[in-house]
């Protein structure tokens, strides 16, 4: 625990001072300087963001955050009045400069105007925690920096810098404390939310812990992307039923635009940020992430129980549907996510023509709005030609 390390520090310091005569005028100052460096490093590392600000942050919208000083109860108990913690927006460039200076530099200029951005650092008498709780913070405006190449505003990352100056007791040493939040994408319109979430997801999933802010790989192994999509799906939908191997195969065909490769072929591939959320899918008006996020939203809002009971095949191509259903009895159907629309689920079913040939039909996709008016179960019951859910569920 940090508190125990501080106790060890003060004990060692007392022992050194007691032996000051033996140590001599040359060694003693060097030891004391080193002691101050150790204390400063320990104190600075105990200043943490306890509650992160939203990673997609809309201007003119209130948000909450909190920082905690682990050593506060021990080192600030004799302070005459509470110290104030300040919250400022910083650009990626400013965050990088702070990191490279080991947080010895102070912020020269905030990149955005934050209201109610100064809060007292206080020790809670019940919990004993020393925290600064920002409860009604509001980002009034953001100053955009120059972007690189084709980078959009929803790819621009910044952060909140929390800082304060404290004087420690009993050593009476003044220390400047600073800590950065996780990367934040600032938006001004709700229609930017989807692309901003893509930037945050990519950064959270694929960045290294000890990185220069906020560097992240441009390409990642496909199997890591599969893990990320699966965790995101389960967390958003709040289900224990994740994606299956056949789902990953369909998603790989979609993002790589390759219908000739085998599942094994995709395992060695890397997927780029551009393929994830910059390049428009062939014949569509949206990116892979925009389509996938639409599926997340639809499933979360309207299809959670159907998915959790494995009644929705979901991630399957229209061509593979035809292959599965063509040999099935009339009226056999399955549920798949629409390829052509964002956030749609469609019913595919098989019927025999007069000549005995099978014909697979796809009903116009239902959106979340459609299913809020009439549920999927009711809509299935409305269609008399549907008899068995594939493979054979009446």
Tab-separated table of C-alpha atoms in Angstrom:
chain	number	residue	atom	x	y	z
A	1	UNK	CA	0.000	0.000	0.000
A	2	UNK	CA	1.108	3.587	-0.709
A	3	UNK	CA	0.569	4.578	2.926
A	4	UNK	CA	3.017	1.908	4.131
A	5	UNK	CA	5.659	3.085	1.665
A	6	UNK	CA	5.326	6.642	2.971
A	7	UNK	CA	5.791	5.387	6.540
A	8	UNK	CA	8.960	3.569	5.448
A	9	UNK	CA	10.123	6.775	3.744
A	10	UNK	CA	9.725	8.904	6.888
A	11	UNK	CA	11.422	6.255	9.038
A	12	UNK	CA	14.408	6.144	6.700
A	13	UNK	CA	14.534	9.932	6.553
A	14	UNK	CA	14.627	10.122	10.375
A	15	UNK	CA	17.409	7.532	10.487
A	16	UNK	CA	19.418	9.495	7.932
A	17	UNK	CA	18.971	12.747	9.875
A	18	UNK	CA	19.998	10.972	13.085
A	19	UNK	CA	23.194	9.854	11.363
A	20	UNK	CA	23.855	13.237	9.737
A	21	UNK	CA	27.144	13.730	11.562
A	22	UNK	CA	28.534	10.389	10.420
A	23	UNK	CA	27.307	10.928	6.831
A	24	UNK	CA	29.122	14.240	6.507
A	25	UNK	CA	28.369	17.477	4.600
A	26	UNK	CA	28.771	15.923	1.119
A	27	UNK	CA	26.736	12.715	1.394
A	28	UNK	CA	23.855	14.048	3.525
A	29	UNK	CA	22.547	16.630	0.992
A	30	UNK	CA	22.705	14.059	-1.803
A	31	UNK	CA	20.744	11.535	0.277
A	32	UNK	CA	18.127	14.112	1.255
A	33	UNK	CA	17.743	15.204	-2.366
A	34	UNK	CA	17.264	11.592	-3.385
A	35	UNK	CA	14.702	11.157	-0.596
A	36	UNK	CA	12.732	14.128	-1.921
A	37	UNK	CA	12.803	12.658	-5.448
A	38	UNK	CA	11.466	9.330	-4.152
A	39	UNK	CA	8.717	11.046	-2.150
A	40	UNK	CA	7.747	13.217	-5.127
A	41	UNK	CA	7.542	10.200	-7.438
A	42	UNK	CA	5.451	8.243	-4.937
A	43	UNK	CA	3.095	11.148	-4.296
A	44	UNK	CA	2.613	11.955	-7.981
A	45	UNK	CA	1.817	8.325	-8.830
A	46	UNK	CA	-0.885	8.246	-6.121
A	47	UNK	CA	-2.933	11.003	-7.812
A	48	UNK	CA	-5.449	9.095	-9.963
A	49	UNK	CA	-8.590	9.552	-12.032
A	50	UNK	CA	-11.191	7.553	-10.126
A	51	UNK	CA	-14.191	8.281	-12.346
A	52	UNK	CA	-13.330	8.946	-15.974
A	53	UNK	CA	-15.140	11.627	-17.987
A	54	UNK	CA	-17.252	10.265	-20.881
A	55	UNK	CA	-14.922	9.257	-23.710
A	56	UNK	CA	-17.373	10.687	-26.224
A	57	UNK	CA	-18.100	14.148	-24.902
A	58	UNK	CA	-20.631	16.523	-26.424
A	59	UNK	CA	-20.171	20.259	-25.972
A	60	UNK	CA	-22.823	22.054	-23.924
A	61	UNK	CA	-23.537	18.815	-22.062
A	62	UNK	CA	-22.887	18.344	-18.327
A	63	UNK	CA	-20.678	15.472	-17.236
A	64	UNK	CA	-19.119	14.099	-14.053
A	65	UNK	CA	-15.619	12.977	-13.114
A	66	UNK	CA	-13.545	12.507	-9.974
A	67	UNK	CA	-9.900	12.262	-8.980
A	68	UNK	CA	-8.498	10.617	-5.884
A	69	UNK	CA	-5.302	11.316	-3.993
A	70	UNK	CA	-4.425	8.018	-2.306
A	71	UNK	CA	-1.951	9.636	0.080
A	72	UNK	CA	-4.151	12.652	0.813
A	73	UNK	CA	-5.530	11.495	4.178
A	74	UNK	CA	-1.977	10.860	5.382
A	75	UNK	CA	-0.105	13.829	3.931
A	76	UNK	CA	-2.691	16.628	3.839
A	77	UNK	CA	-4.361	16.206	7.235
A	78	UNK	CA	-2.729	19.348	8.662
A	79	UNK	CA	-3.587	21.546	5.658
A	80	UNK	CA	-5.241	24.813	6.830
A	81	UNK	CA	-7.746	24.712	3.955
A	82	UNK	CA	-8.624	22.316	1.094
A	83	UNK	CA	-6.485	22.389	-2.020
A	84	UNK	CA	-8.287	23.069	-5.300
A	85	UNK	CA	-8.125	20.711	-8.285
A	86	UNK	CA	-8.529	22.195	-11.760
A	87	UNK	CA	-9.788	20.430	-14.899
A	88	UNK	CA	-8.566	21.564	-18.337
A	89	UNK	CA	-8.928	20.201	-21.861
A	90	UNK	CA	-5.648	19.325	-23.578
A	91	UNK	CA	-4.870	18.290	-27.136
A	92	UNK	CA	-3.053	15.091	-28.081
A	93	UNK	CA	0.074	17.195	-28.695
A	94	UNK	CA	-0.157	18.810	-25.245
A	95	UNK	CA	-0.744	15.409	-23.615
A	96	UNK	CA	2.334	14.058	-25.386
A	97	UNK	CA	4.485	16.977	-24.195
A	98	UNK	CA	3.291	16.484	-20.611
A	99	UNK	CA	4.056	12.769	-20.772
A	100	UNK	CA	7.525	13.307	-22.252
A	101	UNK	CA	8.344	15.827	-19.509
A	102	UNK	CA	7.245	13.235	-16.936
A	103	UNK	CA	4.528	15.718	-15.901
A	104	UNK	CA	7.125	18.205	-14.684
A	105	UNK	CA	5.793	20.856	-17.100
A	106	UNK	CA	2.601	22.767	-16.422
A	107	UNK	CA	-0.177	23.465	-18.918
A	108	UNK	CA	0.256	26.767	-20.756
A	109	UNK	CA	-3.161	26.964	-22.440
A	110	UNK	CA	-6.390	24.967	-22.293
A	111	UNK	CA	-7.785	23.767	-25.627
A	112	UNK	CA	-11.391	24.175	-24.513
A	113	UNK	CA	-13.506	26.191	-22.115
A	114	UNK	CA	-14.792	24.131	-19.190
A	115	UNK	CA	-17.331	25.597	-16.762
A	116	UNK	CA	-17.279	24.673	-13.046
A	117	UNK	CA	-13.800	23.236	-13.537
A	118	UNK	CA	-12.361	23.894	-10.057
A	119	UNK	CA	-13.253	21.624	-7.137
A	120	UNK	CA	-11.886	21.171	-3.607
A	121	UNK	CA	-9.752	18.134	-2.777
A	122	UNK	CA	-11.355	16.882	0.436
A	123	UNK	CA	-11.205	13.825	2.667
A	124	UNK	CA	-14.543	12.088	3.180
A	125	UNK	CA	-14.980	11.472	6.934
A	126	UNK	CA	-16.958	8.274	6.326
A	127	UNK	CA	-14.827	6.520	3.691
A	128	UNK	CA	-11.539	8.226	4.515
A	129	UNK	CA	-10.885	8.807	0.805
A	130	UNK	CA	-9.351	12.075	-0.385
A	131	UNK	CA	-11.188	13.040	-3.591
A	132	UNK	CA	-12.221	15.931	-5.796
A	133	UNK	CA	-15.661	15.270	-7.279
A	134	UNK	CA	-16.593	17.211	-10.413
A	135	UNK	CA	-20.389	16.953	-10.500
A	136	UNK	CA	-21.654	19.626	-12.883
A	137	UNK	CA	-18.800	20.170	-15.301
A	138	UNK	CA	-19.699	21.465	-18.743
A	139	UNK	CA	-17.488	21.749	-21.830
A	140	UNK	CA	-18.703	25.020	-23.305
A	141	UNK	CA	-16.543	24.973	-26.428
A	142	UNK	CA	-13.527	23.254	-27.955
A	143	UNK	CA	-10.670	24.702	-29.933
A	144	UNK	CA	-9.883	22.292	-32.770
A	145	UNK	CA	-6.260	21.725	-33.714
A	146	UNK	CA	-4.848	21.112	-37.183
A	147	UNK	CA	-5.702	17.628	-38.390
A	148	UNK	CA	-3.468	15.231	-40.295
A	149	UNK	CA	-4.338	14.378	-43.898
A	150	UNK	CA	-7.860	12.983	-44.213
A	151	UNK	CA	-8.416	12.870	-40.433
A	152	UNK	CA	-11.925	13.944	-39.409
A	153	UNK	CA	-12.975	15.739	-36.216
A	154	UNK	CA	-14.219	12.427	-34.803
A	155	UNK	CA	-10.688	11.003	-35.061
A	156	UNK	CA	-9.210	13.872	-33.058
A	157	UNK	CA	-8.357	12.793	-29.518
A	158	UNK	CA	-7.893	15.020	-26.487
A	159	UNK	CA	-8.078	14.536	-22.710
A	160	UNK	CA	-8.944	16.241	-19.451
A	161	UNK	CA	-5.924	17.236	-17.369
A	162	UNK	CA	-6.585	17.357	-13.623
A	163	UNK	CA	-3.996	19.366	-11.659
A	164	UNK	CA	-3.338	20.861	-8.239
A	165	UNK	CA	-0.490	22.143	-6.033
A	166	UNK	CA	-0.149	20.634	-2.563
A	167	UNK	CA	2.200	21.125	0.364
A	168	UNK	CA	2.933	17.904	2.212
A	169	UNK	CA	3.153	17.535	5.980
A	170	UNK	CA	5.315	17.001	7.933
A	171	UNK	CA	8.060	17.545	5.313
A	172	UNK	CA	6.612	20.871	4.051
A	173	UNK	CA	7.475	19.930	0.444
A	174	UNK	CA	5.402	21.546	-2.348
A	175	UNK	CA	4.456	19.259	-5.232
A	176	UNK	CA	2.504	19.889	-8.449
A	177	UNK	CA	0.130	16.964	-9.122
A	178	UNK	CA	-1.200	16.237	-12.606
A	179	UNK	CA	-3.061	13.318	-14.150
A	180	UNK	CA	-4.644	12.777	-17.556
A	181	UNK	CA	-7.998	11.175	-18.256
A	182	UNK	CA	-8.436	8.493	-20.887
A	183	UNK	CA	-8.594	9.835	-24.471
A	184	UNK	CA	-11.758	11.774	-25.287
A	185	UNK	CA	-13.393	12.583	-28.611
A	186	UNK	CA	-15.320	15.855	-28.469
A	187	UNK	CA	-18.416	16.190	-30.658
A	188	UNK	CA	-20.776	19.095	-31.260
A	189	UNK	CA	-23.626	17.207	-32.974
A	190	UNK	CA	-25.351	13.935	-32.096
A	191	UNK	CA	-24.788	12.607	-35.627
A	192	UNK	CA	-21.030	12.512	-34.873
A	193	UNK	CA	-21.550	10.052	-31.999
A	194	UNK	CA	-21.242	6.891	-34.083
A	195	UNK	CA	-17.864	7.768	-35.611
A	196	UNK	CA	-16.563	9.087	-32.301
A	197	UNK	CA	-17.406	5.757	-30.636
A	198	UNK	CA	-15.375	3.983	-33.328
A	199	UNK	CA	-12.297	6.089	-32.515
A	200	UNK	CA	-12.691	5.382	-28.791
A	201	UNK	CA	-13.250	1.651	-29.300
A	202	UNK	CA	-10.181	1.315	-31.521
A	203	UNK	CA	-8.047	3.266	-29.048
A	204	UNK	CA	-9.246	1.371	-25.965
A	205	UNK	CA	-8.863	-2.028	-27.616
A	206	UNK	CA	-5.570	-1.687	-29.449
A	207	UNK	CA	-3.388	0.844	-27.617
A	208	UNK	CA	-0.402	-0.211	-25.510
A	209	UNK	CA	-0.422	0.609	-21.796
A	210	UNK	CA	2.945	2.401	-21.832
A	211	UNK	CA	2.461	4.490	-24.936
A	212	UNK	CA	3.093	8.038	-25.982
A	213	UNK	CA	-0.347	9.759	-25.929
A	214	UNK	CA	-2.384	8.811	-27.890
A	215	UNK	CA	-0.496	6.624	-30.362
A	216	UNK	CA	-2.304	3.490	-31.536
A	217	UNK	CA	-1.649	0.952	-34.301
A	218	UNK	CA	-3.176	1.597	-37.732
A	219	UNK	CA	-3.492	-2.144	-38.422
A	220	UNK	CA	-4.326	-4.987	-36.010
A	221	UNK	CA	-4.622	-8.793	-36.312
A	222	UNK	CA	-8.084	-9.960	-37.337
A	223	UNK	CA	-8.348	-12.311	-34.343
A	224	UNK	CA	-7.881	-9.315	-31.995
A	225	UNK	CA	-10.612	-7.491	-33.868
A	226	UNK	CA	-12.886	-10.522	-33.403
A	227	UNK	CA	-12.274	-10.469	-29.648
A	228	UNK	CA	-13.018	-6.738	-29.543
A	229	UNK	CA	-16.259	-7.019	-31.529
A	230	UNK	CA	-17.382	-9.925	-29.351
A	231	UNK	CA	-16.706	-8.114	-26.065
A	232	UNK	CA	-18.367	-4.965	-27.378
A	233	UNK	CA	-21.431	-6.911	-28.538
A	234	UNK	CA	-21.854	-8.742	-25.217
A	235	UNK	CA	-21.342	-5.566	-23.172
A	236	UNK	CA	-23.724	-3.412	-25.212
A	237	UNK	CA	-26.477	-6.011	-25.546
A	238	UNK	CA	-25.884	-7.224	-21.966
A	239	UNK	CA	-25.934	-10.874	-22.928
A	240	UNK	CA	-23.785	-13.884	-22.070
A	241	UNK	CA	-24.181	-15.231	-25.609
A	242	UNK	CA	-21.300	-13.977	-27.720
A	243	UNK	CA	-20.409	-14.227	-31.377
A	244	UNK	CA	-19.718	-17.645	-32.923
A	245	UNK	CA	-17.102	-18.805	-35.437
A	246	UNK	CA	-19.572	-18.565	-38.308
A	247	UNK	CA	-20.351	-14.990	-37.302
A	248	UNK	CA	-16.657	-14.073	-37.434
A	249	UNK	CA	-16.424	-15.628	-40.896
A	250	UNK	CA	-19.293	-13.507	-42.173
A	251	UNK	CA	-17.832	-10.360	-40.580
A	252	UNK	CA	-14.438	-11.090	-42.150
A	253	UNK	CA	-16.023	-11.464	-45.588
A	254	UNK	CA	-17.744	-8.142	-45.053
A	255	UNK	CA	-14.829	-6.055	-43.789
A	256	UNK	CA	-12.269	-7.509	-46.249
A	257	UNK	CA	-14.761	-7.679	-49.150
A	258	UNK	CA	-13.543	-11.221	-49.874
A	259	UNK	CA	-15.993	-14.072	-50.442
A	260	UNK	CA	-13.447	-16.583	-51.762
A	261	UNK	CA	-11.227	-16.980	-48.680
A	262	UNK	CA	-11.721	-19.709	-46.082
A	263	UNK	CA	-12.114	-18.999	-42.335
A	264	UNK	CA	-8.501	-20.134	-41.860
A	265	UNK	CA	-7.268	-17.663	-44.487
A	266	UNK	CA	-8.656	-14.743	-42.502
A	267	UNK	CA	-6.837	-15.748	-39.309
A	268	UNK	CA	-3.482	-14.489	-40.575
A	269	UNK	CA	-4.834	-11.181	-41.892
A	270	UNK	CA	-4.646	-7.692	-40.424
A	271	UNK	CA	-7.478	-5.193	-40.540
A	272	UNK	CA	-6.839	-1.465	-40.836
A	273	UNK	CA	-8.516	1.511	-39.208
A	274	UNK	CA	-9.584	2.608	-42.691
A	275	UNK	CA	-11.350	-0.722	-43.307
A	276	UNK	CA	-12.992	-0.451	-39.905
A	277	UNK	CA	-14.451	3.041	-40.158
A	278	UNK	CA	-13.232	5.136	-43.083
A	279	UNK	CA	-13.846	3.146	-46.249
A	280	UNK	CA	-17.434	2.809	-47.430
A	281	UNK	CA	-18.551	-0.817	-47.883
A	282	UNK	CA	-18.941	-1.796	-51.579
A	283	UNK	CA	-22.373	-0.836	-52.895
A	284	UNK	CA	-23.377	0.750	-49.592
A	285	UNK	CA	-23.415	4.221	-48.090
A	286	UNK	CA	-21.820	3.350	-44.750
A	287	UNK	CA	-18.689	1.884	-43.164
A	288	UNK	CA	-18.260	-1.501	-41.469
A	289	UNK	CA	-18.422	0.040	-37.989
A	290	UNK	CA	-21.498	2.126	-38.791
A	291	UNK	CA	-23.254	-1.053	-39.927
A	292	UNK	CA	-22.065	-3.092	-36.911
A	293	UNK	CA	-23.030	-0.350	-34.446
A	294	UNK	CA	-26.500	-0.292	-35.999
A	295	UNK	CA	-26.794	-4.026	-35.300
A	296	UNK	CA	-25.682	-3.414	-31.698
A	297	UNK	CA	-28.303	-0.738	-31.175
A	298	UNK	CA	-31.099	-2.790	-32.734
A	299	UNK	CA	-30.251	-5.934	-30.746
A	300	UNK	CA	-29.891	-4.021	-27.479
A	301	UNK	CA	-33.206	-2.240	-27.889
A	302	UNK	CA	-35.439	-4.882	-29.469
A	303	UNK	CA	-33.817	-8.308	-29.883
A	304	UNK	CA	-31.925	-9.081	-26.679
A	305	UNK	CA	-34.061	-12.060	-25.630
A	306	UNK	CA	-34.170	-13.499	-29.166
A	307	UNK	CA	-30.377	-13.282	-29.439
A	308	UNK	CA	-29.775	-14.687	-25.946
A	309	UNK	CA	-32.002	-17.680	-26.776
A	310	UNK	CA	-30.014	-18.214	-30.027
A	311	UNK	CA	-33.124	-17.674	-32.138
A	312	UNK	CA	-31.381	-15.146	-34.391
A	313	UNK	CA	-28.688	-16.347	-36.780
A	314	UNK	CA	-27.995	-12.678	-37.464
A	315	UNK	CA	-24.565	-12.470	-39.043
A	316	UNK	CA	-25.081	-14.450	-42.223
A	317	UNK	CA	-24.961	-13.530	-45.899
A	318	UNK	CA	-27.954	-13.634	-48.196
A	319	UNK	CA	-26.129	-16.148	-50.404
A	320	UNK	CA	-25.496	-18.540	-47.506
A	321	UNK	CA	-29.125	-18.198	-46.424
A	322	UNK	CA	-30.209	-19.483	-49.823
A	323	UNK	CA	-27.874	-22.450	-49.452
A	324	UNK	CA	-29.236	-23.313	-46.001
A	325	UNK	CA	-32.928	-22.878	-46.758
A	326	UNK	CA	-33.182	-24.266	-50.298
A	327	UNK	CA	-33.227	-27.886	-49.065
A	328	UNK	CA	-35.615	-27.218	-46.178
A	329	UNK	CA	-39.430	-27.763	-46.075
A	330	UNK	CA	-41.730	-24.947	-47.159
A	331	UNK	CA	-42.125	-22.209	-44.576
A	332	UNK	CA	-38.733	-22.741	-42.940
A	333	UNK	CA	-37.309	-19.352	-42.033
A	334	UNK	CA	-34.425	-17.691	-40.231
A	335	UNK	CA	-33.586	-14.212	-38.932
A	336	UNK	CA	-30.611	-12.261	-40.234
A	337	UNK	CA	-29.303	-8.725	-39.911
A	338	UNK	CA	-29.865	-6.630	-43.010
A	339	UNK	CA	-26.865	-6.050	-45.293
A	340	UNK	CA	-28.382	-3.102	-47.095
A	341	UNK	CA	-29.676	-1.061	-44.141
A	342	UNK	CA	-28.169	0.081	-40.864
A	343	UNK	CA	-29.980	-1.420	-37.878
A	344	UNK	CA	-32.395	-3.755	-39.648
A	345	UNK	CA	-33.394	-7.392	-39.157
A	346	UNK	CA	-35.002	-9.373	-41.928
A	347	UNK	CA	-36.874	-12.659	-42.216
A	348	UNK	CA	-35.723	-15.054	-44.920
A	349	UNK	CA	-37.965	-18.030	-45.754
A	350	UNK	CA	-38.248	-20.763	-48.375
A	351	UNK	CA	-41.279	-21.588	-50.555
A	352	UNK	CA	-41.730	-24.048	-53.413
A	353	UNK	CA	-42.853	-22.781	-56.795
A	354	UNK	CA	-45.405	-24.543	-59.033
A	355	UNK	CA	-42.557	-26.352	-60.749
A	356	UNK	CA	-41.283	-27.667	-57.403
A	357	UNK	CA	-38.193	-25.482	-57.308
A	358	UNK	CA	-37.333	-23.792	-54.042
A	359	UNK	CA	-37.399	-20.023	-53.811
A	360	UNK	CA	-35.934	-18.046	-50.894
A	361	UNK	CA	-37.627	-14.736	-50.125
A	362	UNK	CA	-36.315	-11.927	-47.915
A	363	UNK	CA	-38.893	-9.693	-46.247
A	364	UNK	CA	-38.244	-5.940	-46.061
A	365	UNK	CA	-36.028	-5.343	-42.969
A	366	UNK	CA	-37.592	-4.216	-39.718
A	367	UNK	CA	-35.972	-1.290	-37.897
A	368	UNK	CA	-35.950	-0.582	-34.167
A	369	UNK	CA	-38.789	1.854	-34.743
A	370	UNK	CA	-40.833	-0.849	-36.531
A	371	UNK	CA	-40.250	-3.324	-33.711
A	372	UNK	CA	-41.167	-0.768	-31.042
A	373	UNK	CA	-44.579	-0.497	-32.709
A	374	UNK	CA	-45.052	-4.257	-33.093
A	375	UNK	CA	-42.618	-6.844	-31.738
A	376	UNK	CA	-40.696	-9.298	-33.879
A	377	UNK	CA	-42.646	-12.220	-32.412
A	378	UNK	CA	-45.964	-10.649	-33.382
A	379	UNK	CA	-44.699	-9.846	-36.863
A	380	UNK	CA	-43.633	-13.462	-37.367
A	381	UNK	CA	-47.077	-14.653	-36.267
A	382	UNK	CA	-48.641	-12.226	-38.758
A	383	UNK	CA	-46.978	-14.088	-41.634
A	384	UNK	CA	-48.940	-17.282	-42.153
A	385	UNK	CA	-46.394	-18.772	-44.566
A	386	UNK	CA	-43.783	-19.070	-41.794
A	387	UNK	CA	-43.865	-22.491	-40.107
A	388	UNK	CA	-40.494	-23.557	-38.659
A	389	UNK	CA	-37.472	-21.593	-37.509
A	390	UNK	CA	-34.317	-23.060	-39.040
A	391	UNK	CA	-33.309	-25.806	-38.582
A	392	UNK	CA	-36.512	-27.238	-37.113
A	393	UNK	CA	-38.123	-25.162	-34.360
A	394	UNK	CA	-41.937	-24.925	-34.788
